[in-house]
Coordinates of C-alpha atoms and ligand atoms in Angstrom, one line a residue:
X1 CA -0.2 0.0 -0.3
X2 CA 1.2 3.7 -0.6
X3 CA 0.8 5.7 2.3
X4 CA -1.8 6.9 3.6
X5 CA -3.9 9.9 1.4
X6 CA -5.6 12.5 2.3
X7 CA -7.2 12.8 5.5
X8 CA -8.8 15.6 5.6
X9 CA -11.3 14.7 2.9
X10 CA -14.3 12.4 4.0
X11 CA -15.1 8.9 2.5
X12 CA -16.4 9.3 -1.0
X13 CA -17.4 6.5 -3.5
X14 CA -17.4 7.4 -6.8
X15 CA -20.0 6.0 -8.7
X16 CA -19.1 5.9 -11.9
X17 CA -22.2 5.3 -15.0
X18 CA -20.4 4.7 -18.4
X19 CA -17.3 2.8 -17.1
X20 CA -16.2 1.0 -20.0
X21 CA -16.4 3.7 -22.2
X22 CA -14.4 6.3 -23.5
X23 CA -14.4 9.3 -21.3
X24 CA -14.0 6.9 -18.8
X25 CA -11.1 5.4 -20.2
X26 CA -9.3 8.1 -22.0
X27 CA -9.6 10.5 -19.2
X28 CA -11.2 10.5 -16.4
X29 CA -9.4 7.6 -15.0
X30 CA -6.1 8.5 -16.6
X31 CA -7.4 11.6 -14.1
X32 CA -8.3 9.4 -11.2
X33 CA -4.6 8.1 -11.5
X34 CA -2.7 11.0 -11.2
X35 CA -4.7 12.5 -8.3
X36 CA -3.7 9.2 -6.6
X37 CA -0.4 9.8 -7.1
X38 CA -0.7 12.6 -5.8
X39 CA -2.2 11.9 -3.0
X40 CA -5.2 14.0 -3.2
X41 CA -7.6 11.3 -3.0
X42 CA -9.1 10.2 0.0
X43 CA -7.9 8.0 2.6
X44 CA -11.1 5.8 1.7
X45 CA -12.2 6.3 -1.8
X46 CA -13.3 4.1 -4.0
X47 CA -14.4 3.7 -7.3
X48 CA -17.4 1.3 -8.5
X49 CA -18.2 1.4 -12.2
X50 CA -21.1 0.9 -13.8
X51 CA -21.5 -0.2 -17.6
X52 CA -23.7 -3.1 -19.2
X53 CA -20.7 -4.4 -20.5
X54 CA -19.3 -7.6 -19.5
X55 CA -16.2 -6.6 -17.4
X56 CA -15.5 -7.6 -13.7
X57 CA -13.5 -6.2 -11.3
X58 CA -10.1 -7.6 -12.5
X59 CA -10.3 -7.3 -16.4
X60 CA -11.3 -3.4 -16.0
X61 CA -8.5 -2.4 -14.2
X62 CA -6.9 -4.2 -17.1
X63 CA -8.9 -2.1 -19.4
X64 CA -8.2 0.9 -17.1
X65 CA -3.9 0.0 -17.2
X66 CA -4.0 0.4 -20.6
X67 CA -5.9 3.8 -20.6
X68 CA -4.0 5.1 -18.1
X69 CA -0.8 4.0 -19.7
X70 CA -1.8 5.4 -23.3
X71 CA -2.8 8.6 -21.5
X72 CA -1.7 9.1 -18.2
X73 CA 0.1 12.8 -17.5
X74 CA 2.8 10.2 -15.3
X75 CA 3.9 6.9 -16.0
X76 CA 3.1 4.0 -13.6
X77 CA 5.9 4.3 -11.8
X78 CA 5.6 -0.2 -10.4
X79 CA 3.6 -2.6 -10.5
X80 CA 2.8 -2.3 -6.2
X81 CA 1.5 1.4 -7.3
X82 CA -0.8 0.5 -9.9
X83 CA -2.1 -2.9 -7.6
X84 CA -3.0 -0.5 -4.8
X85 CA -4.6 1.6 -6.8
X86 CA -6.4 -1.2 -8.8
X87 CA -8.1 -2.7 -5.5
X88 CA -9.9 0.5 -5.3
X89 CA -11.6 -0.4 -8.5
X90 CA -15.3 -2.2 -8.2
X91 CA -18.0 -3.2 -10.9
X92 CA -21.4 -3.7 -11.1
X93 CA -22.5 -4.9 -14.4
X94 CA -26.1 -3.1 -15.1
X95 CA -28.2 -2.4 -17.1
X96 CA -29.5 1.7 -16.1
X97 CA -32.5 1.8 -18.1
X98 CA -33.4 -1.1 -15.2
X99 CA -35.5 0.0 -12.2
X100 CA -33.4 -2.2 -10.0
X101 CA -30.1 -1.6 -11.0
X102 CA -30.7 1.7 -8.9
X103 CA -32.1 -0.5 -5.7
X104 CA -29.0 -2.5 -5.9
X105 CA -26.7 0.7 -6.5
X106 CA -28.7 1.6 -3.3
X107 CA -27.7 -1.4 -1.4
X108 CA -24.1 -1.9 -2.0
X109 CA -23.2 2.0 -1.5
X110 CA -25.3 1.7 2.0
X111 CA -23.0 -1.6 2.7
X112 CA -20.5 0.6 1.9
X113 CA -21.1 2.9 4.2
X114 CA -21.5 0.6 6.9
X115 CA -17.8 -0.9 6.2
X116 CA -16.7 3.0 6.9
X117 CA -18.6 3.0 9.9
X118 CA -19.8 6.8 8.3
X119 CA -21.7 8.4 5.7
X120 CA -19.2 8.5 2.3
X121 CA -20.0 11.5 0.3
X122 CA -21.4 10.6 -3.3
X123 CA -20.3 11.4 -6.7
X124 CA -22.5 10.1 -9.4
X125 CA -20.8 10.6 -12.9
X126 CA -22.8 10.5 -16.2
X127 CA -20.5 9.1 -18.7
X128 CA -23.1 8.8 -20.8
X129 CA -24.6 9.4 -23.7
X130 CA -26.9 12.5 -22.9
X131 CA -29.4 10.9 -24.5
X132 CA -29.5 8.8 -21.2
X133 CA -28.8 11.9 -18.3
X134 CA -33.0 12.2 -17.7
X135 CA -33.2 7.7 -17.1
X136 CA -29.9 7.5 -15.0
X137 CA -31.3 11.0 -13.2
X138 CA -34.7 9.5 -12.4
X139 CA -33.3 6.4 -11.7
X140 CA -31.0 7.6 -8.7
X141 CA -34.2 10.0 -7.5
X142 CA -36.7 7.0 -7.0
X143 CA -34.0 5.1 -5.7
X144 CA -33.8 7.1 -3.1
X145 CA -29.4 8.4 -3.8
X146 CA -30.5 12.0 -4.9
X147 CA -32.1 12.7 -1.6
X148 CA -28.7 14.1 0.9
X149 CA -28.2 17.2 -1.0
X150 CA -24.7 17.2 1.3
X151 CA -23.7 14.0 0.4
X152 CA -24.6 13.2 -2.7
X153 CA -23.5 15.0 -6.1
X154 CA -24.5 14.4 -10.1
X155 CA -21.9 15.0 -13.2
X156 CA -22.8 15.8 -16.7
X157 CA -20.6 16.7 -19.1
X158 CA -21.5 18.6 -22.7
X159 CA -22.8 17.8 -25.0
X160 CA -25.6 19.6 -22.7
X161 CA -28.4 19.0 -25.2
X162 CA -28.9 19.5 -29.3
X163 CA -30.4 22.7 -29.0
X164 CA -31.7 24.7 -26.4
X165 CA -35.2 22.7 -26.2
X166 CA -33.4 19.5 -25.6
X167 CA -31.1 21.7 -23.0
X168 CA -34.5 22.3 -20.9
X169 CA -35.5 18.7 -20.6
X170 CA -32.1 17.3 -19.6
X171 CA -32.2 20.0 -17.4
X172 CA -36.1 19.7 -16.1
X173 CA -35.0 16.0 -15.9
X174 CA -32.0 16.2 -13.0
X175 CA -33.8 19.6 -11.2
X176 CA -36.6 16.8 -10.8
X177 CA -34.8 14.8 -8.5
X178 CA -31.2 17.0 -7.5
X179 CA -30.9 21.0 -6.3
X180 CA -28.4 23.1 -8.5
X181 CA -26.0 22.8 -5.9
X182 CA -25.7 19.2 -6.4
X183 CA -25.4 19.1 -10.1
X184 CA -21.5 19.6 -11.5
X185 CA -21.9 20.6 -15.4
X186 CA -17.9 20.0 -16.7
X187 CA -16.8 22.4 -19.4
X188 CA -12.9 21.1 -19.1
X189 CA -11.6 24.4 -20.8
X190 CA -12.2 25.8 -17.4
X191 CA -10.3 23.5 -15.6
X192 CA -7.2 24.3 -17.2
X193 CA -5.0 26.2 -15.6
X194 CA -4.3 28.7 -17.7
X195 CA -8.2 29.1 -18.1
X196 CA -8.0 30.3 -14.2
X197 CA -4.9 32.5 -15.0
X198 CA -6.8 34.7 -16.8
X199 CA -8.3 36.3 -14.0
X200 CA -5.0 35.8 -12.0
X201 CA -3.8 37.8 -14.8
X202 CA -6.8 40.7 -15.1
X203 CA -7.5 41.2 -11.2
X204 CA -4.4 39.9 -9.3
X205 CA -2.1 42.5 -11.2
X206 CA -3.4 45.8 -10.7
X207 CA -1.3 46.9 -14.2
X208 CA -4.2 45.6 -16.8
X209 CA -7.7 46.3 -15.5
X210 CA -7.7 50.0 -16.2
X211 CA -6.3 50.1 -19.9
X212 CA -8.8 46.1 -20.2
X213 CA -12.0 48.0 -21.8
X214 CA -13.1 50.2 -24.8
X215 CA -10.9 53.2 -24.7
X216 CA -7.5 50.8 -25.1
X217 CA -8.2 48.2 -26.6
X218 CA -9.4 46.9 -30.1
X219 CA -10.5 44.2 -30.5
X220 CA -10.8 40.7 -28.8
X221 CA -10.3 37.5 -31.0
X222 CA -10.4 33.9 -29.9
X223 CA -8.9 30.6 -31.5
X224 CA -8.9 26.9 -30.6
X225 CA -7.1 26.1 -33.7
X226 CA -6.8 22.2 -34.3
X227 CA -5.0 19.9 -36.6
X228 CA -6.6 16.7 -35.9
X229 CA -9.6 15.9 -38.2
X230 CA -13.0 14.2 -36.4
X231 CA -10.9 10.9 -35.3
X232 CA -13.1 8.2 -34.7
X233 CA -15.9 10.5 -33.2
X234 CA -18.3 11.6 -36.3
X235 CA -20.8 9.6 -34.8
X236 CA -21.6 12.0 -32.6
X237 CA -19.8 14.9 -34.5
X238 CA -21.5 14.2 -37.5
X239 CA -24.8 15.9 -35.3
X240 CA -22.8 18.4 -33.5
X241 CA -20.3 20.6 -35.7
X242 CA -17.8 22.8 -34.6
X243 CA -20.4 26.0 -32.9
X244 CA -22.1 23.1 -30.5
X245 CA -18.9 20.9 -30.0
X246 CA -16.5 23.9 -29.3
X247 CA -18.5 27.5 -29.3
X248 CA -21.5 27.0 -26.9
X249 CA -18.7 25.6 -24.6
X250 CA -15.4 26.3 -24.0
X251 CA -15.2 29.4 -26.9
X252 CA -17.8 31.3 -24.6
X253 CA -16.0 30.8 -21.0
X254 CA -13.3 31.9 -22.5
X255 CA -15.2 35.1 -23.6
X256 CA -17.0 35.1 -20.2
X257 CA -13.4 35.4 -18.2
X258 CA -11.9 38.2 -20.9
X259 CA -14.2 39.9 -20.5
X260 CA -16.2 39.6 -17.3
X261 CA -16.6 42.4 -14.7
X262 CA -14.3 41.8 -11.5
X263 CA -16.0 39.2 -8.7
X264 CA -16.1 40.4 -5.5
X265 CA -14.9 37.0 -4.0
X266 CA -13.3 34.3 -6.1
X267 CA -16.3 31.5 -5.0
X268 CA -19.0 29.8 -6.9
X269 CA -21.3 32.8 -6.4
X270 CA -20.2 35.5 -7.3
X271 CA -18.1 34.3 -10.4
X272 CA -20.7 32.2 -11.7
X273 CA -22.6 35.4 -11.1
X274 CA -20.2 37.7 -13.0
X275 CA -20.0 35.7 -16.3
X276 CA -23.4 35.0 -16.2
X277 CA -23.6 38.8 -16.9
X278 CA -21.2 39.2 -19.3
X279 CA -23.6 36.2 -20.7
X280 CA -26.7 38.9 -20.3
X281 CA -24.2 41.3 -22.8
X282 CA -24.0 39.4 -25.3
X283 CA -25.7 41.4 -28.3
X284 CA -28.1 38.7 -29.8
X285 CA -27.5 37.3 -33.7
X286 CA -30.6 37.5 -35.3
X287 CA -31.7 34.7 -37.9
X288 CA -31.4 37.6 -40.4
X289 CA -28.2 38.5 -39.0
X290 CA -26.1 34.8 -39.9
X291 CA -24.5 35.3 -42.9
X292 CA -23.0 38.4 -41.1
X293 CA -21.6 38.0 -37.7
X294 CA -21.3 33.9 -38.5
X295 CA -18.9 31.8 -41.0
X296 CA -18.9 28.5 -41.4
X297 CA -16.4 25.5 -43.1
X298 CA -16.0 22.5 -43.4
X299 CA -12.3 20.7 -44.3
X300 CA -11.5 18.8 -48.0
X301 CA -8.1 17.1 -48.0
X302 CA -5.5 18.4 -48.2
X303 CA -1.9 18.2 -46.0
X304 CA -1.0 19.0 -42.8
X305 CA 2.3 18.9 -41.3
X306 CA 3.7 17.2 -44.6
X307 CA 0.6 14.3 -44.6
X308 CA -1.8 14.0 -47.0
X309 CA -5.1 13.9 -44.9
X310 CA -8.7 12.9 -46.1
X311 CA -12.0 15.3 -46.6
X312 CA -14.1 15.8 -43.8
X313 CA -16.6 13.9 -46.1
X314 CA -13.9 11.0 -47.0
X315 CA -14.5 10.1 -43.2
X316 CA -15.3 7.0 -41.8
X317 CA -19.1 7.3 -40.9
X318 CA -19.3 10.8 -42.6
X319 CA -22.4 11.3 -44.8
X320 CA -21.0 11.7 -48.5
X321 CA -22.9 15.1 -48.5
X322 CA -22.6 16.0 -44.9
X323 CA -23.5 19.7 -43.6
X324 CA -21.4 18.7 -40.7
X325 CA -19.6 22.0 -40.2
X326 CA -15.5 21.5 -39.1
X327 CA -15.2 25.5 -39.0
X328 CA -16.7 28.1 -37.8
X329 CA -16.1 31.9 -36.8
X330 CA -18.3 34.8 -35.3
X331 CA -18.2 38.3 -34.3
X332 CA -20.3 39.0 -31.6
X333 CA -20.5 42.4 -29.8
X334 CA -21.1 43.0 -26.0
X335 CA -23.5 45.7 -25.1
X336 CA -21.4 47.2 -21.9
X337 CA -19.8 50.2 -20.8
X338 CA -17.0 48.3 -20.8
X339 CA -17.2 47.0 -24.3
X340 CA -19.8 48.9 -26.7
X341 CA -17.6 49.2 -30.1
X342 CA -14.9 46.6 -29.6
X343 CA -15.7 43.3 -31.4
X344 CA -15.3 39.8 -29.7
X345 CA -14.6 37.8 -33.1
X346 CA -14.2 33.5 -32.0
X347 CA -12.9 31.1 -34.2
X348 CA -12.5 27.2 -34.1
X349 CA -11.7 24.9 -36.5
X350 CA -10.6 21.0 -37.4
X351 CA -7.0 20.1 -39.5
X352 CA -5.8 23.7 -39.5
X353 CA -2.5 24.0 -39.8
X354 CA -1.0 24.5 -35.8
X355 CA -2.6 23.5 -32.1
X356 CA -3.1 27.2 -31.0
X357 CA -5.9 28.5 -28.1
X358 CA -5.2 31.5 -27.5
X359 CA -7.5 35.0 -26.4
X360 CA -5.4 37.8 -29.0
X361 CA -6.2 41.9 -26.9
X362 CA -4.9 44.2 -29.4
X363 CA -4.9 47.7 -28.8
X364 CA -5.6 50.6 -29.9
X365 CA -3.2 52.6 -32.6
X366 CA -1.6 55.1 -30.2
X367 CA -3.7 58.8 -31.0
X368 CA -0.1 60.2 -32.2
X369 CA 2.3 59.1 -34.2
X370 CA 5.3 61.5 -33.0
X371 CA 7.8 59.1 -35.2
X372 CA 9.3 59.8 -38.9
X373 CA 6.6 58.1 -41.9
X374 CA 10.2 55.8 -42.0
X375 CA 10.7 54.9 -39.0
X376 CA 6.9 53.4 -37.9
X377 CA 6.6 51.0 -41.1
X378 CA 6.3 48.1 -39.0
X379 CA 4.9 49.6 -36.5
X380 CA 1.7 47.7 -34.8
X381 CA -0.6 48.1 -31.9
X382 CA 0.2 46.6 -28.5
X383 CA -0.9 43.0 -28.2
X384 CA -1.2 41.3 -25.5
X385 CA -1.7 36.6 -26.3
X386 CA -2.9 34.3 -23.3
X387 CA -2.0 31.6 -24.6
X388 CA -3.7 28.0 -23.3
X389 CA -1.9 25.4 -25.4
X390 CA 0.0 23.8 -26.2
X391 CA 2.3 25.8 -24.6
X392 CA 0.6 27.6 -21.8
X393 CA 2.0 31.3 -21.3
X394 CA 1.8 35.2 -21.9
X395 CA 3.0 36.6 -24.5
X396 CA 3.6 40.9 -24.8
X397 CA 4.1 42.0 -28.3
X398 CA 5.0 46.4 -28.4
X399 CA 7.0 47.8 -30.8
X400 CA 10.7 48.5 -29.9
X401 CA 13.8 50.2 -31.5
X402 CA 15.9 49.1 -33.3
X403 CA 19.7 48.8 -32.5
X404 CA 21.8 51.4 -34.8
X405 CA 22.1 54.5 -36.0
X406 CA 18.5 54.9 -37.4
X407 CA 15.6 55.1 -35.8
X408 CA 14.0 52.3 -36.9
X409 CA 10.5 50.8 -34.9
X410 CA 10.3 47.2 -34.7
X411 CA 7.5 44.4 -32.7
X412 CA 9.6 42.5 -30.2
X413 CA 8.1 40.3 -27.7
X414 CA 8.3 40.0 -23.7
X415 CA 7.2 36.1 -23.4
X416 CA 6.5 34.5 -20.3
X417 CA 5.5 30.7 -19.5
X418 CA 4.1 28.8 -17.0
X419 CA 6.2 25.6 -16.6
X420 CA 9.4 27.7 -16.9
X421 CA 8.4 30.1 -14.4
X422 CA 7.1 27.5 -11.7
X423 CA 8.8 24.2 -13.1
X424 CA 6.3 22.1 -12.5
X425 CA 3.9 20.4 -14.9
X426 CA 0.5 21.3 -14.5
X427 CA -2.0 19.3 -14.1
X428 CA -4.7 18.0 -16.3
X429 CA -7.9 19.8 -16.8
X430 CA -9.5 16.5 -15.5
X431 CA -7.6 16.6 -12.5
X432 CA -8.5 19.7 -11.4
X433 CA -12.3 19.7 -12.4
X434 CA -12.5 16.0 -10.5
X435 CA -10.5 16.8 -7.9
X436 CA -12.6 19.7 -7.1
X437 CA -16.2 17.3 -7.2
X438 CA -15.2 15.6 -5.0
X439 CA -14.1 19.0 -2.4
X440 CA -17.5 20.0 -3.0
X441 CA -16.9 22.8 -5.5
X442 CA -18.5 24.4 -7.9
X443 CA -16.5 27.5 -8.9
X444 CA -15.3 26.0 -12.2
X445 CA -18.5 24.6 -13.1
X446 CA -21.3 25.8 -15.4
X447 CA -24.9 26.5 -13.2
X448 CA -27.8 25.9 -15.8
X449 CA -28.6 29.8 -16.4
X450 CA -25.5 30.2 -18.4
X451 CA -26.0 26.7 -20.7
X452 CA -29.6 28.3 -21.6
X453 CA -28.4 31.1 -22.3
X454 CA -25.8 29.8 -24.8
X455 CA -27.7 27.9 -26.3
X456 CA -30.3 31.0 -26.7
X457 CA -27.4 33.0 -28.2
X458 CA -26.0 30.2 -30.9
X459 CA -29.6 28.6 -31.9
X460 CA -30.9 31.6 -34.5
X461 CA -27.5 31.1 -36.3
X462 CA -28.2 26.8 -35.7
X463 CA -31.7 27.1 -37.2
X464 CA -30.4 29.2 -39.9
X465 CA -27.5 26.2 -41.1
X466 CA -29.5 23.8 -40.7
X467 CA -32.1 25.2 -42.8
X468 CA -29.7 26.2 -45.6
X469 CA -27.4 23.8 -46.4
X470 CA -24.1 24.9 -47.1
X471 CA -23.6 24.7 -51.1
X472 CA -19.6 25.3 -51.1
X473 CA -18.7 22.6 -48.4
X474 CA -16.0 21.8 -48.6
X475 CA -14.6 25.3 -48.7
X476 CA -11.5 25.3 -47.5
X477 CA -8.3 22.9 -47.7
X478 CA -6.8 20.7 -44.8
X479 CA -4.2 22.3 -43.1
X480 CA -5.0 25.8 -44.4
X481 CA -6.7 29.1 -41.9
X482 CA -10.3 27.9 -42.5
X483 CA -12.5 29.6 -45.4
X484 CA -13.0 33.0 -47.4
X485 CA -15.6 33.9 -45.8
X486 CA -14.3 34.0 -41.9
X487 CA -11.7 36.3 -43.8
X488 CA -14.7 38.6 -45.1
X489 CA -17.0 38.2 -41.9
X490 CA -13.6 40.1 -40.1
X491 CA -12.6 41.8 -43.0
X492 CA -16.2 44.0 -42.8
X493 CA -15.0 46.0 -39.4
X494 CA -11.6 46.4 -42.1
X495 CA -9.5 43.7 -39.8
X496 CA -8.2 40.5 -40.9
X497 CA -7.2 37.2 -38.6
X498 CA -4.1 37.8 -35.9
X499 CA -1.6 35.1 -36.2
X500 CA -0.5 33.4 -33.6
X501 CA 1.8 33.2 -31.2
X502 CA 3.7 30.2 -31.7
X503 CA 7.4 30.3 -30.4
X504 CA 10.2 29.2 -33.0
X505 CA 10.1 25.3 -31.1
X506 CA 6.3 25.0 -32.0
X507 CA 6.2 26.7 -34.7
Ligands
BG6_601 C1 -13.2 18.7 -26.9 C2 -14.6 18.5 -28.3 O1 -14.5 19.3 -26.0 O2 -12.4 19.4 -26.5 C3 -13.3 18.1 -29.2 O3 -16.0 17.2 -28.0 C4 -12.0 18.6 -29.1 O4 -13.4 18.2 -30.2 C5 -11.8 19.0 -27.3 O5 -10.7 18.5 -29.9 C6 -10.6 20.2 -27.4 O6 -10.1 20.2 -26.1 P1 -8.3 20.0 -25.7 O7 -8.4 19.5 -24.7 O8 -7.7 18.8 -26.3 O9 -8.0 21.6 -26.0

């Protein structure tokens, strides 16, 4: 056995529905294993995996071991450590559409309480497709497993619905049995260290906040570019598309954090209220305005880093005439005092030339150019880039005089890397969020009203795109920066997309 784990935390049973699925295998178990290595799991902790598949305790552990070997941040250090983790894993084969399964689960949990001589915290993680969320919530509720407000939490992950209506149905089913304070809606972007650092940058440093507004900022662009294609997820992605997959959740979260007002305190109530205030202030886009404020794309065949890749429509399980967008760009406006007149551009896409997620804050031009025209040929407004991945950091681009007798200005960069500064690897977003769930801290989770507001904002775009299939798909080659329409979208205001701030190593 390893040394004892966190004895401060109450005993916890982590009930994992969908234990045999990809999410559990690729993300949840590797994160739990890393928490175990850090001794961050409660001293009395157990995973109860539930699924229909034919596993037992031993074969499930073997299955997870492979997932951990492939996806864990740190390797399994030795056999003894693995065995001590594996003995915390249990498996119950069950059909979650059968009410009897929940009665058995309730019995097993009660027995565990007895064995531990006390009431354990119960985390019900629904790592299943979302169409099962309502059945699961009902099953848990009817077996009496939701009613202990302080001891039972339920975790759900995107996609939280396919549209506003289906989100409301899921929410209703959850709310019927659980209180809002018991529901943890995951958006894994909120667990990324740099995403949390947006708040540290803005509110722990007095130098940024005074210029963080329409008087000094020209525009803000949020990019999430991926080189990967749809991989093995076409079954899901065909119905989702880039707007639902990335914008409805992750990119709007980033927008909230970069644009919200300062919170009074760093806690779940305040932060979620401020994020929600921002959602309220986003100017709605009507169906008539979709052509002006939103652009969509789908990748055709092309080259990524010297490798030829197929078109989206040629990927497995993708319809040959698919109307699913693999790229989208939006221009949003925020109607409040701070941001009036500052456009926010959001873009995301698969099969783009590089992996880069970042927020670029472009400052305004100097009000008066005192240097001779010959000096300022390369003049560019200052830019602050918050880099989320692949390297986490901050880049400040500004003008400097080039050494030499002539007065020539050139853009230069100051780079800050979290890894170099702190000399330690960041935990993954799942580690952070799973730890928070077990602590009962909902700060980094999304409240129902925010998810609903995000759906409300995007519904006109989804409706227009669904009823008017794109006639130009595929409209960008894999390995390029997306369709022409996205260039047109930003060119409306005389601007253009800023190149990502890759370091030499990444570029
Ligand atoms: C997921 C999307 O939510 O986020 C994926 O479904 C996307 O399509 C992924 O690739 C990006 O997350 P990360 O953490 O890998 O940048």
